[in-house]
CSV table of C-alpha atoms in Angstrom, one decimal:
chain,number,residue,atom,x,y,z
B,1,UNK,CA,29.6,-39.6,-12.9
B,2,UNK,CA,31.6,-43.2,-11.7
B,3,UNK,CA,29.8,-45.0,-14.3
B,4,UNK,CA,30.5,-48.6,-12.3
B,5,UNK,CA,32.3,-48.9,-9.7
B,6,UNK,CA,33.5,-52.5,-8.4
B,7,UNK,CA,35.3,-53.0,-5.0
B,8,UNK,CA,37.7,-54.4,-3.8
B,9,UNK,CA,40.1,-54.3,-6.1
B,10,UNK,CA,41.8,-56.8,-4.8
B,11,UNK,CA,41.6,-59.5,-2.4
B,12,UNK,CA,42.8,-62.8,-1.3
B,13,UNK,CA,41.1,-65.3,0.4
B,14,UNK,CA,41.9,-68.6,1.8
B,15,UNK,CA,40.1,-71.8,0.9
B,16,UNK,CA,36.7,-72.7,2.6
B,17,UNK,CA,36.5,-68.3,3.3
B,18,UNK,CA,33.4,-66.5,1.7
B,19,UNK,CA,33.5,-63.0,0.7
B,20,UNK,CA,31.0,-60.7,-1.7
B,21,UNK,CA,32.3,-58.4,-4.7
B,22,UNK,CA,30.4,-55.2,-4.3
B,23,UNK,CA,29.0,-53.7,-7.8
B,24,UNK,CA,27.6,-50.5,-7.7
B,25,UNK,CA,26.3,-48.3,-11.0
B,26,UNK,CA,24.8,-44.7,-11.2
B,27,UNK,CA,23.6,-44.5,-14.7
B,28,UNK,CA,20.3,-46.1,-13.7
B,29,UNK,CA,20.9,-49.1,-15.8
B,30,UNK,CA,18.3,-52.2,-15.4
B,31,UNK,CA,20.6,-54.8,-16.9
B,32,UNK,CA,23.7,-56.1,-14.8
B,33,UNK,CA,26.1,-58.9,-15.5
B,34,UNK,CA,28.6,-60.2,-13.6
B,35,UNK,CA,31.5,-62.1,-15.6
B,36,UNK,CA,34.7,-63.6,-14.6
B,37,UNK,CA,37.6,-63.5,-16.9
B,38,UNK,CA,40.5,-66.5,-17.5
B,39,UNK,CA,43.3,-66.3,-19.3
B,40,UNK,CA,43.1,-67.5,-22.8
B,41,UNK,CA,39.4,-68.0,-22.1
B,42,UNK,CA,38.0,-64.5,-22.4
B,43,UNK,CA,34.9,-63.3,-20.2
B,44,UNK,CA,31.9,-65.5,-19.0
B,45,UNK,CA,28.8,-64.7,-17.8
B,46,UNK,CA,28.1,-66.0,-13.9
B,47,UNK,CA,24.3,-64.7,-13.3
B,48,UNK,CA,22.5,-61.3,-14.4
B,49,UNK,CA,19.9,-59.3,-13.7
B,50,UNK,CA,17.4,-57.8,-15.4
B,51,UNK,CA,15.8,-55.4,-12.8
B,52,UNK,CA,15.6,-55.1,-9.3
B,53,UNK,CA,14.5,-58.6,-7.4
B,54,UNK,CA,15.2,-60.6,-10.5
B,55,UNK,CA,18.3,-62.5,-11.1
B,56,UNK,CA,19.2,-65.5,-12.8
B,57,UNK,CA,21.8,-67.9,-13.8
B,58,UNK,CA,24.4,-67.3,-16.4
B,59,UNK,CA,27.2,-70.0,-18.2
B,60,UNK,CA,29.1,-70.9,-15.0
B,61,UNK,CA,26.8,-70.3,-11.9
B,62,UNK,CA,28.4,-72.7,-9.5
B,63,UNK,CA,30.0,-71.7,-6.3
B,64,UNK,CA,28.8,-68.1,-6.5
B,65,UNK,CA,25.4,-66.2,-5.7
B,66,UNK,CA,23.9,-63.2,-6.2
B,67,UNK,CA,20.9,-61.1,-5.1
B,68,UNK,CA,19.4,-57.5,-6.6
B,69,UNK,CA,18.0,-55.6,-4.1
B,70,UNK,CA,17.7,-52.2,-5.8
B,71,UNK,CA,18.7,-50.4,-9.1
B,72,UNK,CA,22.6,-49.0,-8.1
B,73,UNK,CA,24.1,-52.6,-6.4
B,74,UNK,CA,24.0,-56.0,-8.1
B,75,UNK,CA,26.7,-58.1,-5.4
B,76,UNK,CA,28.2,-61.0,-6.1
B,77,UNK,CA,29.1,-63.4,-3.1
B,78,UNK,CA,31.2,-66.6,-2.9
B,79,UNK,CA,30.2,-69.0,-0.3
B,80,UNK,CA,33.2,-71.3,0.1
B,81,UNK,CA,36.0,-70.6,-1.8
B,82,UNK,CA,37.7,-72.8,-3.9
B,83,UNK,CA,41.3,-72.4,-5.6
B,84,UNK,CA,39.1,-72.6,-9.0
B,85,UNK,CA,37.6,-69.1,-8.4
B,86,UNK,CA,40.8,-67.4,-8.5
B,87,UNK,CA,39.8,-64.8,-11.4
B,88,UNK,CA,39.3,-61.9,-12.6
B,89,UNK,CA,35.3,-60.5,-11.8
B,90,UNK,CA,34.2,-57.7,-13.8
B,91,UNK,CA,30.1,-56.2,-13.3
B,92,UNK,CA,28.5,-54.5,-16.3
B,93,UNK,CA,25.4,-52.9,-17.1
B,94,UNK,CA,23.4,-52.6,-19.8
B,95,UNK,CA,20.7,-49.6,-20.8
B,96,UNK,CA,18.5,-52.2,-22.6
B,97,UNK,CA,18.8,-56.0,-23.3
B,98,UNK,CA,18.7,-55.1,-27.3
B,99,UNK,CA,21.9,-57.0,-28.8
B,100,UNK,CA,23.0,-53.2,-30.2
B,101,UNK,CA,23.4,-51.4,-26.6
B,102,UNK,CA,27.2,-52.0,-26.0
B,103,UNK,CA,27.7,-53.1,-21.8
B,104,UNK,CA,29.7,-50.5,-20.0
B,105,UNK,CA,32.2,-52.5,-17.1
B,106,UNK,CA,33.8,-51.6,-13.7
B,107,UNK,CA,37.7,-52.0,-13.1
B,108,UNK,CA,37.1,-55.4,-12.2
B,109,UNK,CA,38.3,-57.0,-8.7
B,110,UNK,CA,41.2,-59.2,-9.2
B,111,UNK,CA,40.6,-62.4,-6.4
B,112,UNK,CA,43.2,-65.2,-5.5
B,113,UNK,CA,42.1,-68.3,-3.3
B,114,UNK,CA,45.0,-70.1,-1.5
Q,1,UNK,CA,26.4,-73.9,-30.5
Q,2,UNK,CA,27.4,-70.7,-28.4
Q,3,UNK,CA,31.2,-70.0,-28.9
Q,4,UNK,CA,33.2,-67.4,-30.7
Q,5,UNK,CA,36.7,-68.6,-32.2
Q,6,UNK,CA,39.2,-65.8,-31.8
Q,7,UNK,CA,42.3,-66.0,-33.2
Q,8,UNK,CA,45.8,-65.2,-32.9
Q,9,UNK,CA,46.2,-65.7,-28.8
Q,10,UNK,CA,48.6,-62.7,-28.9
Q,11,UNK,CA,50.0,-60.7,-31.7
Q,12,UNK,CA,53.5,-58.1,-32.0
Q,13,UNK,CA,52.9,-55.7,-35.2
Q,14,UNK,CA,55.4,-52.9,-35.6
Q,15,UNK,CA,54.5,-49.5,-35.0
Q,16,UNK,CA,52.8,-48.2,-38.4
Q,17,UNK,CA,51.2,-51.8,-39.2
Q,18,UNK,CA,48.3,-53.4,-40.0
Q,19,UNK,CA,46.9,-55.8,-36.8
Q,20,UNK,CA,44.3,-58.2,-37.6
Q,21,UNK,CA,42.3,-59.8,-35.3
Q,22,UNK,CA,40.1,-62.9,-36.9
Q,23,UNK,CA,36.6,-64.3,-35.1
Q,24,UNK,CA,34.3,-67.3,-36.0
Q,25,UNK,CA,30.7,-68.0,-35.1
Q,26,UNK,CA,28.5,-70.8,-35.4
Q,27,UNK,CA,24.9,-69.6,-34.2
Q,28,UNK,CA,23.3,-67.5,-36.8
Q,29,UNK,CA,20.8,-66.3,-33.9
Q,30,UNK,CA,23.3,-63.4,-33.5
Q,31,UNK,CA,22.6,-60.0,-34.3
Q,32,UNK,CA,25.1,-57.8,-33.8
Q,33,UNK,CA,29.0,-58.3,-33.4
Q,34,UNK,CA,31.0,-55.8,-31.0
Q,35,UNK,CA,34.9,-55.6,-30.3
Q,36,UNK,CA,36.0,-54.6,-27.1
Q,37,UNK,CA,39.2,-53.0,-25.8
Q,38,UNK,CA,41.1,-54.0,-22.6
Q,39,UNK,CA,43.7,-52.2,-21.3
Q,40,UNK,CA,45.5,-53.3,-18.3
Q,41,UNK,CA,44.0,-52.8,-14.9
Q,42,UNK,CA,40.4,-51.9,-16.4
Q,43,UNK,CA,37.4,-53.5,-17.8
Q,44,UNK,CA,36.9,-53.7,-21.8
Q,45,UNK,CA,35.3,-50.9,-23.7
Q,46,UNK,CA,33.1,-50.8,-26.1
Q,47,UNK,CA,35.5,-50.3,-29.5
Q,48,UNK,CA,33.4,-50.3,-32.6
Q,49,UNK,CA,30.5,-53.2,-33.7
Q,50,UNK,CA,28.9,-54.4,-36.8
Q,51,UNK,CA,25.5,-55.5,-38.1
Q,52,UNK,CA,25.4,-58.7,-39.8
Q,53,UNK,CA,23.8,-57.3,-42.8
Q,54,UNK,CA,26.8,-54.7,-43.3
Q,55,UNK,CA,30.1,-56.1,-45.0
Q,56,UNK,CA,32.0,-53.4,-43.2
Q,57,UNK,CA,32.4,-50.6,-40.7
Q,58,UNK,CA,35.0,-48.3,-40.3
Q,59,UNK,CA,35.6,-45.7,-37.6
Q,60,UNK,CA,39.1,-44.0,-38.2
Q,61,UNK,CA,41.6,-46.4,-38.2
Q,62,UNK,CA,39.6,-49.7,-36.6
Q,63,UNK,CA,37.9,-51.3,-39.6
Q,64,UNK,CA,35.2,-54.3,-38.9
Q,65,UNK,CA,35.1,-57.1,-42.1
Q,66,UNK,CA,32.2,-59.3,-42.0
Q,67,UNK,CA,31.3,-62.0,-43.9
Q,68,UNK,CA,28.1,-63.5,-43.2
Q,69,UNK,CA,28.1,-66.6,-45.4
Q,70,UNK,CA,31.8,-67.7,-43.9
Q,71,UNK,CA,30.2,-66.9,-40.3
Q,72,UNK,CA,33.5,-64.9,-40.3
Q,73,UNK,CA,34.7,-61.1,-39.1
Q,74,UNK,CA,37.5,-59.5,-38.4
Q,75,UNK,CA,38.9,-56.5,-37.0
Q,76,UNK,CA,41.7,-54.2,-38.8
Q,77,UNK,CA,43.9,-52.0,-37.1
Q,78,UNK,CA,45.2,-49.4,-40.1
Q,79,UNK,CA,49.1,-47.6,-38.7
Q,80,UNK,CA,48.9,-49.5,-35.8
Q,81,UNK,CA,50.8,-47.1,-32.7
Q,82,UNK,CA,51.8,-48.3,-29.5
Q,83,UNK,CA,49.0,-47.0,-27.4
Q,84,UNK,CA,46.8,-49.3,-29.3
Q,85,UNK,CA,48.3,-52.3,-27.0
Q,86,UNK,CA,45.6,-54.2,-25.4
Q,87,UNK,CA,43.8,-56.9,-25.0
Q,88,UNK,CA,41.4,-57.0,-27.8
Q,89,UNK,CA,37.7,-59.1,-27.7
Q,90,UNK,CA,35.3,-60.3,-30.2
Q,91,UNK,CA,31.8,-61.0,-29.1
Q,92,UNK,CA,28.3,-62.1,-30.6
Q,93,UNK,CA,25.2,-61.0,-29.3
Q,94,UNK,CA,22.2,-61.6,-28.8
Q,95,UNK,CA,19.2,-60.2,-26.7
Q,96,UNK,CA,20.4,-59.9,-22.7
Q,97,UNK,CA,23.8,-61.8,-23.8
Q,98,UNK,CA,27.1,-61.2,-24.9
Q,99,UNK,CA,29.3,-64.3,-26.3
Q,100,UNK,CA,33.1,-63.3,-26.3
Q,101,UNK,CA,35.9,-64.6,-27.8
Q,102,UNK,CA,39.1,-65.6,-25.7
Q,103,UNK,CA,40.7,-62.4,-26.5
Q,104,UNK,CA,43.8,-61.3,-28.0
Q,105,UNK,CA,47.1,-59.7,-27.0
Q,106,UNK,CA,48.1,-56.7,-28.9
Q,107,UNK,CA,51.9,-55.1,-28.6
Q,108,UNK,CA,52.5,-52.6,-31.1
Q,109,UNK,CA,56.8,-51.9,-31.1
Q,110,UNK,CA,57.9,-48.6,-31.5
């Protein structure tokens, strides 16, 4: 049982470059986030979904996009990369939207833009 | 207003210590107040969370303190041990959204 998986780990782009985080989950979770994570600014939500075909915008939506296709993969792609996208980007999922269900998170991808 | 006040940035507590971790909301619209742990090279984990109409939670040696009036809580590490480094979050939720805090950096010294 992976739980989430998030890949790559790793990656560096080069400015103007586009790239897509891949989020994948197998605990058949409808909820998924996608947050990136500063330091000194703790995690903030980018979009989520809240099923399959229905996304929508989070805190800082701009510059990224994302689409929901099925159940398992929630991707998250960057069209034109910009230095201020160097982050951290974590996925989560959530069993139900109720405030008490804790969100369980991938590894993260770390992502530098140069 | 959204935010959640965390506080100290980074903390060193010696092994055997207490670490306390304060947080500060403004929206009373949140229901329910989880901590996460981060350790390097993963994702935070859920740690242990509070209701607002509870004063206090304990589960071993992580105690939650809430104080709904002050639209304070706090988290309490009792004989704090190194492998209780991390990076440690507040949040505030609410239906479909998690509000975090900007985290802070535990070292526990052996």
């Amino acid at each position: 049982n992976a739980g989430v998986t998030q890949t790559p780990k790793f990656r560096i782009l080069k400015i103007g470059q586009s790239m897509t985080l891949q989020c994948t989950q197998d605990m058949n979770h409808n909820y998924m986030y996608w947050y990136r994570q500063d330091p000194g600014m703790g995690l903030k939500l980018i979009y989520y979904s809240v099923g399959a075909g229905i996304t929508d915008k989070g805190e800082v939506p701009n510059g990224y996009n994302v689409s929901r296709s099925t159940t398992e993969d929630f991707p998250l792609r960057l069209e034109l990369a910009a230095p201020s996208q160097t982050s951290v980007y974590f996925c989560a999922t959530q069993d139900t939207p109720r405030s008490n269900q804790p969100q369980h998170f991938g590894d993260g991808t770390r992502l530098s833009i140069l | 207003q959204q935010q959640v006040k965390q506080s100290p940035q980074s903390l060193i507590v010696q092994k055997g210590g207490i670490s306390i971790i304060n947080c500060a909301y403004e929206n009373t619209a949140f229901d329910y107040f989880p901590w996460y742990q981060q350790f390097p090279g993963k994702g935070p984990a859920l740690l242990i969370a509070i209701r607002p109409d509870v004063s206090e939670k304990k589960e071993g040696r992580f105690t939650i303190s809430f104080n709904k009036s002050a639209k304070q809580f706090s988290l309490h590490i009792m004989d704090s041990q190194p492998g209780d480094s991390a990076t440690y979050f507040c949040a505030a939720a609410l239906p479909n959204k998690l509000v975090f805090g900007a985290g802070t950096i535990l070292r526990v010294k052996s």
